[in-house]
Coordinates of C-alpha atoms in Angstrom, one line a residue:
M1 CA 12.7 8.9 23.0
A2 CA 10.2 7.9 20.2
I3 CA 8.5 10.6 18.2
K4 CA 4.7 11.9 19.4
K5 CA 2.2 10.4 16.2
S6 CA 0.2 13.5 16.7
D7 CA 3.8 15.9 16.4
I8 CA 3.8 14.4 12.7
Y9 CA 0.3 14.5 12.3
R10 CA 0.0 18.4 13.7
S11 CA 3.4 18.5 11.4
L12 CA 1.3 17.6 8.4
W13 CA -1.3 19.3 8.8
E14 CA 0.6 22.6 8.9
S15 CA 2.0 21.5 5.8
C16 CA -1.6 21.4 4.4
D17 CA -2.0 24.4 5.1
Q18 CA 0.9 25.9 3.2
L19 CA -0.5 24.5 0.2
R20 CA -4.5 24.6 0.2
G21 CA -5.1 26.3 -2.4
G22 CA -2.5 26.2 -4.7
M23 CA -2.9 22.5 -6.4
D24 CA -5.8 19.7 -5.4
A25 CA -5.7 18.1 -3.0
S26 CA -4.6 14.9 -4.4
L27 CA -1.4 16.5 -5.1
Y28 CA -0.6 17.0 -1.3
K29 CA 1.1 13.8 -0.1
D30 CA 3.3 13.7 -3.3
Y31 CA 5.2 16.5 -1.9
I32 CA 4.6 16.6 1.5
L33 CA 5.6 12.3 2.3
T34 CA 9.3 13.7 -0.1
L35 CA 10.3 16.4 2.6
L36 CA 9.5 14.0 5.5
F37 CA 11.9 11.1 3.6
L38 CA 14.8 13.9 2.4
K39 CA 13.7 14.4 6.6
Y40 CA 14.3 11.2 8.4
V41 CA 17.0 9.7 6.1
S42 CA 19.1 13.6 6.2
D43 CA 18.3 12.8 10.0
R44 CA 20.2 9.4 9.8
A45 CA 23.2 10.0 7.8
G46 CA 26.4 9.7 8.7
Q47 CA 25.4 6.8 11.4
S48 CA 25.7 3.5 11.5
N49 CA 22.3 1.7 10.3
A50 CA 21.6 5.9 8.0
L51 CA 19.8 4.7 5.3
I52 CA 21.0 6.5 1.8
E53 CA 24.0 8.0 1.6
V54 CA 22.6 12.0 1.5
P55 CA 25.9 13.6 -0.6
E56 CA 27.4 17.0 1.1
G57 CA 25.4 20.2 0.5
C58 CA 22.5 17.8 0.0
S59 CA 21.5 17.4 4.1
W60 CA 18.7 18.9 5.6
S61 CA 20.5 21.8 6.9
D62 CA 21.6 22.8 3.2
L63 CA 18.0 22.7 2.4
R64 CA 17.8 25.2 5.4
A65 CA 20.1 27.2 4.0
L66 CA 17.6 28.0 1.6
R67 CA 14.8 29.6 3.4
G68 CA 14.5 33.5 2.6
D69 CA 16.6 32.0 -1.1
K70 CA 14.9 33.8 -4.6
E71 CA 15.4 30.8 -6.1
I72 CA 15.2 28.6 -3.5
G73 CA 12.5 26.4 -5.6
E74 CA 15.6 25.3 -7.9
K75 CA 17.5 25.0 -5.6
M76 CA 15.2 22.3 -3.8
D77 CA 15.4 20.2 -7.0
K78 CA 18.5 20.1 -7.5
V79 CA 19.3 19.0 -4.1
I80 CA 17.1 16.5 -4.5
S81 CA 18.1 15.4 -7.4
R82 CA 22.0 14.5 -6.9
I83 CA 20.1 12.2 -3.3
A84 CA 18.2 10.8 -6.0
E85 CA 21.3 10.3 -8.6
E86 CA 24.0 9.5 -5.5
N87 CA 21.8 6.2 -4.7
D88 CA 20.3 5.1 -7.3
L89 CA 16.5 6.9 -6.3
S90 CA 15.8 9.1 -9.8
G91 CA 11.8 9.0 -10.6
V92 CA 11.6 8.2 -7.2
V93 CA 12.1 11.1 -4.9
D94 CA 12.6 13.8 -7.7
R95 CA 9.4 12.7 -8.9
A96 CA 7.8 16.7 -7.0
F97 CA 9.3 19.4 -8.6
F98 CA 8.9 22.0 -6.0
N99 CA 10.1 24.8 -8.7
D100 CA 6.3 25.2 -9.9
P101 CA 4.8 28.6 -10.2
E102 CA 1.9 27.1 -11.1
K103 CA 1.3 24.9 -7.3
F104 CA 3.8 27.3 -5.1
G105 CA 3.1 30.5 -6.8
R106 CA 5.1 33.1 -8.7
G107 CA 8.3 35.8 -6.5
Q108 CA 7.5 35.8 -3.0
K109 CA 4.8 33.7 -2.5
M110 CA 6.7 30.3 -3.7
I111 CA 9.8 31.7 -1.3
G112 CA 7.4 32.5 1.5
T113 CA 5.5 28.8 1.0
L114 CA 8.4 26.9 0.6
T115 CA 10.3 28.5 3.3
N116 CA 7.3 27.1 6.1
L117 CA 7.2 24.1 4.4
I118 CA 10.5 24.0 5.4
N119 CA 10.1 25.0 8.5
I120 CA 7.6 22.9 9.7
F121 CA 9.5 19.5 9.2
S122 CA 12.8 21.2 11.3
R123 CA 10.9 21.7 14.2
E124 CA 13.3 19.6 17.6
E125 CA 10.2 17.1 18.1
L126 CA 11.0 16.0 14.1
D127 CA 14.2 15.8 14.9
F128 CA 14.5 11.8 13.5
A129 CA 18.7 11.6 14.8
R130 CA 17.7 11.1 18.0
N131 CA 13.8 10.0 18.2
R132 CA 11.5 7.1 16.5
A133 CA 9.9 4.2 17.9
D134 CA 11.8 0.9 15.9
G135 CA 9.0 -1.0 13.4
D136 CA 6.6 2.5 13.6
D137 CA 5.7 3.1 9.6
L138 CA 6.6 6.1 9.7
L139 CA 5.0 6.9 5.7
G140 CA 2.6 4.7 5.5
D141 CA 1.3 6.4 9.0
A142 CA 1.4 9.6 7.3
Y143 CA -0.4 8.4 4.1
E144 CA -2.9 7.1 6.2
Y145 CA -3.1 10.2 7.7
L146 CA -3.6 12.2 4.5
M147 CA -5.9 9.4 2.6
R148 CA -8.2 9.9 5.5
N149 CA -8.0 13.8 6.6
F150 CA -8.4 14.3 2.0
A151 CA -10.6 11.0 0.8
T152 CA -13.2 12.6 -1.4
E153 CA -9.8 14.2 -3.8
S154 CA -7.1 12.2 -2.8
G155 CA -8.6 8.7 -3.2
K156 CA -11.5 8.7 -5.4
S157 CA -10.3 10.8 -7.7
K158 CA -7.7 8.3 -9.0
G159 CA -9.2 4.8 -7.6
Q160 CA -6.7 4.7 -4.4
F161 CA -7.9 2.8 -1.9
Y162 CA -5.3 2.7 0.7
T163 CA -5.2 0.2 2.9
P164 CA -5.7 0.8 7.0
A165 CA -3.0 -0.4 9.0
E166 CA -6.1 -3.0 11.0
V167 CA -7.5 -4.4 8.5
S168 CA -2.9 -4.7 7.1
R169 CA -2.8 -6.1 10.3
V170 CA -6.0 -9.0 8.9
V171 CA -4.4 -9.8 5.9
A172 CA -0.7 -10.5 7.1
A173 CA -1.9 -12.5 10.4
V174 CA -3.9 -15.3 7.4
C175 CA -1.5 -14.9 5.1
G176 CA 0.7 -17.7 5.4
V177 CA 3.9 -15.5 6.1
Q178 CA 4.5 -17.6 9.2
R179 CA 5.1 -20.5 8.2
A180 CA 8.1 -18.9 5.6
T181 CA 12.0 -21.2 6.6
N182 CA 13.8 -20.3 4.0
P183 CA 14.7 -16.4 3.5
K184 CA 14.9 -17.1 -0.6
Q185 CA 10.8 -17.1 -0.6
S186 CA 8.9 -14.1 -1.5
V187 CA 6.1 -12.1 -1.0
Y188 CA 4.3 -10.7 -3.4
D189 CA 1.7 -7.5 -4.0
P190 CA 0.8 -7.1 -6.9
A191 CA -1.2 -3.9 -6.5
C192 CA 1.0 -2.2 -3.5
G193 CA 0.5 1.4 -2.7
S194 CA 2.2 2.4 -0.6
G195 CA 4.0 -0.4 0.0
S196 CA 2.4 -0.8 3.6
L197 CA 0.4 -3.4 3.8
L198 CA 3.9 -5.4 1.8
L199 CA 5.6 -4.4 4.3
K200 CA 3.1 -5.7 7.1
A201 CA 3.1 -9.2 5.6
A202 CA 6.9 -9.6 5.1
E203 CA 7.6 -7.7 8.7
S204 CA 5.3 -10.9 10.1
A205 CA 7.8 -13.7 8.9
P206 CA 10.4 -15.5 11.3
I207 CA 12.6 -14.6 8.2
D208 CA 13.8 -12.1 5.5
L209 CA 11.7 -12.7 2.7
S210 CA 12.3 -11.7 -0.6
I211 CA 10.3 -8.3 -1.2
F212 CA 8.6 -8.1 -4.4
G213 CA 5.2 -5.4 -5.8
Q214 CA 4.1 -3.9 -8.3
E215 CA 2.3 -0.7 -8.9
M216 CA 0.5 1.1 -11.7
D217 CA 1.0 5.2 -10.4
I218 CA 4.1 6.1 -11.1
T219 CA 4.2 8.7 -8.0
T220 CA 2.3 5.3 -5.8
R221 CA 5.4 3.8 -6.4
G222 CA 8.0 6.0 -5.2
L223 CA 6.3 6.7 -1.8
A224 CA 6.3 2.3 -2.1
V225 CA 10.3 2.2 -2.5
M226 CA 11.0 5.0 0.1
N227 CA 8.7 3.6 2.4
M228 CA 11.1 0.2 1.7
I229 CA 13.9 2.1 2.8
L230 CA 12.5 3.5 5.6
H231 CA 12.0 0.1 7.2
A232 CA 15.5 -1.1 5.6
K233 CA 14.1 -3.3 2.8
E234 CA 15.8 -1.8 0.4
T235 CA 16.2 -4.8 -1.5
A236 CA 12.7 -5.5 -2.2
E237 CA 12.0 -4.2 -6.3
I238 CA 9.1 -2.3 -6.4
A239 CA 7.7 -2.5 -10.2
Q240 CA 5.4 0.0 -11.9
G241 CA 3.3 -0.7 -14.2
D242 CA -0.1 -2.0 -15.3
V243 CA 0.4 -6.1 -13.6
L244 CA -2.6 -6.9 -15.4
A245 CA -1.5 -5.9 -18.9
D246 CA 2.6 -5.5 -18.2
P247 CA 3.4 -7.7 -15.2
E248 CA 7.2 -6.7 -14.6
F249 CA 8.0 -10.1 -12.5
T250 CA 8.3 -12.8 -15.1
T251 CA 11.2 -15.4 -15.3
S252 CA 14.1 -16.0 -18.3
G253 CA 11.4 -18.4 -20.3
G254 CA 7.7 -15.7 -20.4
Q255 CA 6.3 -17.8 -17.1
L256 CA 5.6 -15.3 -14.6
M257 CA 7.3 -15.3 -11.4
Q258 CA 6.2 -17.3 -8.7
H259 CA 5.8 -16.9 -5.0
D260 CA 5.7 -18.4 -1.5
F261 CA 3.0 -15.6 0.1
V262 CA 0.5 -12.8 -1.9
V263 CA -0.9 -10.5 -0.4
A264 CA -3.4 -8.1 -2.6
N265 CA -5.8 -4.9 -1.3
P266 CA -6.5 -4.4 -5.7
P267 CA -8.5 -1.4 -7.1
F268 CA -11.8 -2.9 -6.8
S269 CA -14.8 -4.1 -9.3
L270 CA -12.1 -1.5 -11.6
K271 CA -13.8 -0.8 -15.6
A272 CA -11.0 -0.6 -17.3
W273 CA -9.2 -3.5 -16.1
A274 CA -8.3 -5.0 -20.3
N275 CA -7.8 -1.4 -21.8
G276 CA -4.2 -2.4 -21.1
F277 CA -3.8 -5.5 -23.5
E278 CA -1.9 -5.8 -26.7
T279 CA -4.2 -9.2 -27.7
D280 CA -7.4 -10.1 -26.2
P281 CA -7.5 -11.4 -22.7
A282 CA -8.4 -14.9 -23.1
E283 CA -5.1 -14.7 -25.2
E284 CA -2.6 -13.9 -23.1
P285 CA 0.7 -15.7 -23.1
F286 CA 0.7 -16.3 -19.0
G287 CA -2.4 -18.1 -19.2
R288 CA -3.8 -17.3 -16.1
F289 CA -7.8 -16.5 -17.5
H290 CA -6.8 -20.9 -19.1
I291 CA -10.2 -21.0 -16.6
G292 CA -12.6 -17.9 -17.7
T293 CA -11.9 -14.8 -19.2
P294 CA -13.9 -12.2 -16.3
P295 CA -16.3 -9.4 -17.5
D296 CA -15.3 -7.2 -19.7
K297 CA -16.3 -4.3 -17.1
N298 CA -14.7 -5.8 -14.0
G299 CA -11.3 -6.7 -13.1
D300 CA -12.4 -8.2 -9.5
F301 CA -12.0 -11.8 -10.9
A302 CA -9.0 -10.7 -13.0
F303 CA -7.0 -10.1 -10.3
L304 CA -8.3 -13.0 -8.6
L305 CA -6.1 -14.9 -11.2
H306 CA -3.4 -13.1 -11.4
I307 CA -2.2 -13.9 -8.0
L308 CA -3.5 -17.2 -8.0
A309 CA -1.4 -18.0 -11.4
S310 CA 1.3 -16.3 -9.1
M311 CA 1.5 -18.0 -6.4
K312 CA 3.9 -20.9 -6.4
A313 CA 2.4 -25.3 -5.9
T314 CA 2.4 -24.8 -2.0
G315 CA 1.9 -20.9 -1.9
S316 CA -1.4 -18.8 0.1
G317 CA -2.1 -15.8 0.2
A318 CA -5.0 -13.5 1.1
V319 CA -7.0 -10.6 -1.2
I320 CA -9.2 -7.9 0.2
L321 CA -11.9 -8.4 -2.1
P322 CA -15.8 -6.4 -2.3
H323 CA -18.5 -8.1 -1.6
G324 CA -19.8 -8.2 -5.0
V325 CA -17.6 -11.4 -5.6
L326 CA -19.1 -13.8 -3.6
F327 CA -22.0 -13.5 -5.1
R328 CA -22.2 -12.4 -8.5
G329 CA -23.6 -13.6 -11.3
N330 CA -22.7 -14.5 -15.1
K331 CA -18.7 -15.2 -15.9
E332 CA -18.1 -15.1 -11.9
A333 CA -20.3 -17.2 -10.7
V334 CA -18.8 -20.0 -13.7
L335 CA -15.2 -18.8 -12.3
R336 CA -16.4 -18.8 -9.0
E337 CA -17.2 -22.5 -8.5
K338 CA -14.0 -23.5 -10.8
I339 CA -11.6 -21.6 -7.8
L340 CA -13.6 -23.2 -5.1
R341 CA -13.5 -27.1 -6.9
R342 CA -10.1 -26.7 -7.5
G343 CA -9.8 -25.8 -3.0
Y344 CA -7.5 -22.9 -3.7
I345 CA -10.5 -20.9 -1.3
K346 CA -9.2 -21.7 2.4
A347 CA -11.6 -18.8 4.4
I348 CA -13.4 -15.9 3.8
I349 CA -14.0 -13.4 6.3
G350 CA -16.4 -10.5 6.0
L351 CA -15.5 -7.2 7.1
P352 CA -16.5 -4.3 8.2
P353 CA -18.2 -1.6 5.6
N354 CA -16.8 1.7 5.4
L355 CA -13.6 0.5 6.6
F356 CA -11.1 2.2 3.5
Y357 CA -10.5 5.5 2.7
G358 CA -12.3 6.4 -1.0
T359 CA -15.0 4.1 -0.9
G360 CA -18.0 2.4 1.3
I361 CA -17.9 -1.1 0.0
P362 CA -18.1 -3.6 2.2
A363 CA -15.2 -5.7 1.3
S364 CA -13.9 -9.8 2.6
I365 CA -10.4 -10.8 2.2
L366 CA -9.3 -14.6 0.5
V367 CA -7.6 -16.5 2.5
L368 CA -5.6 -18.4 -0.3
D369 CA -4.0 -21.3 0.2
K370 CA -2.4 -23.7 -3.1
S371 CA -0.7 -26.2 -0.3
E372 CA -4.2 -28.4 0.4
A373 CA -6.3 -28.1 -2.0
T374 CA -8.8 -30.8 -3.1
E375 CA -12.1 -30.4 -4.7
E376 CA -13.4 -31.5 -1.2
R377 CA -12.0 -28.3 0.9
P378 CA -14.2 -26.9 2.8
V379 CA -14.2 -23.0 3.5
Y380 CA -14.3 -21.2 6.9
M381 CA -16.4 -18.2 6.6
I382 CA -15.6 -16.0 9.5
D383 CA -18.4 -13.4 9.9
A384 CA -16.8 -10.1 11.0
S385 CA -18.7 -7.4 10.0
R386 CA -20.1 -6.1 12.9
G387 CA -17.4 -5.5 15.3
F388 CA -15.6 -1.4 14.9
L389 CA -15.4 1.7 16.1
K390 CA -16.7 4.5 14.3
D391 CA -14.1 7.3 13.5
G392 CA -15.1 9.6 12.0
N393 CA -17.6 9.0 8.9
K394 CA -15.7 5.8 8.2
N395 CA -15.5 2.4 10.2
R396 CA -12.2 1.6 11.6
L397 CA -11.4 -1.9 13.6
R398 CA -10.6 -2.0 17.1
E399 CA -7.9 -4.0 18.7
R400 CA -10.7 -6.7 20.5
D401 CA -12.0 -6.8 16.6
I402 CA -8.0 -7.8 15.0
H403 CA -7.7 -9.8 18.0
K404 CA -11.5 -12.2 17.5
I405 CA -10.4 -12.2 13.2
T406 CA -7.7 -13.9 14.1
D407 CA -8.0 -15.6 16.5
A408 CA -11.7 -17.5 15.3
Y409 CA -9.2 -17.7 11.7
M410 CA -6.9 -19.8 14.3
A411 CA -9.5 -22.2 15.8
S412 CA -12.1 -21.7 13.5
A413 CA -13.8 -25.4 11.9
P414 CA -14.5 -25.8 8.1
I415 CA -18.1 -24.6 7.5
S416 CA -19.5 -25.8 3.9
F417 CA -19.9 -23.2 2.2
F418 CA -22.1 -20.8 1.5
T419 CA -24.8 -22.9 3.9
R420 CA -24.3 -20.3 7.3
M421 CA -20.9 -17.7 8.4
A422 CA -19.6 -18.3 12.2
S423 CA -19.5 -14.8 14.1
P424 CA -17.0 -14.3 16.7
W425 CA -19.4 -10.9 17.8
A426 CA -22.4 -13.8 18.0

């Protein structure tokens, strides 16, 4: 029997109640998602499809035995550390320390808070040994729930823009992974966040692909690794670091590793994108900016040029960027024209505003394809800005909106760039 998402969400909310007042809301997910991951892998331990090795003395039952213990925080950290060491996950699942009086209080306050957290995840309805619907994005759904309910603190403070599941489905449908034919082919996300967009693209392919991702935030990188494990994608390579200043995936010859498929939802209009470069970005060693350097205080084209450089000559992909990349002037106008003249942009899909947590900026999906690039290549343009449901203070794509976008993309005829937009909602 599948676990109801409402039961998971109720547990997440009650867990947040336990943490209120002790820490900034942007930190809730670091602790709550770690517990959710540990509960899941522990419940599945010993089964034929067990995800990781749970050492003796480190099961969820052992955590439950710590309830009321005066050293509960220290002992929880030791259990988590042993699981991390046993599975080569140090720095992934053991980054959230529970023996922290600044966040969980001292003495009986810490004992009570951590005991209550363990009790919440010990409920029968969260028994993952018996219950789970295959294909569910457990960690991704939980992450999105936390972002949705604590977007003000969690989103804007760290510039994190989680990709809603509905938007991920559209990106996965148009990025080209459906034409994958060889397990040696790869899919890559240079700003992978918690990994849900990357996973959606990988799972949309007809065969297993090699998975690569990089994430700037070290804690969020840990969530991505956990997400991959929950989806039996433990061979996925998720690196941590600044992908613009220090891309981790390179060849033995010092060039960027190139991929068959690329998806991304990078931080919008990042002002400090060039801060990590040791030299002038125009002279960086990977040749990403050979057609021109993006403006100093806006990183949208820096990410786009990195994505194009990371794509094979036969590669394709899709990237979510703010609408401004379509019309801003000066350096960006020059770069836009050069990219268009190379024929790398296959389609542009204008999305509704206010879809993303942490920002209300309207965005577009740029569909990229090098395989048939020519200077005369027409661009498909789809205006999907009017198809959405208002859901609280955000907008959301409905099932019919997703189908209209993908159907329009599959059936669309090419039209001239910037002349008119084809709209499935006309």
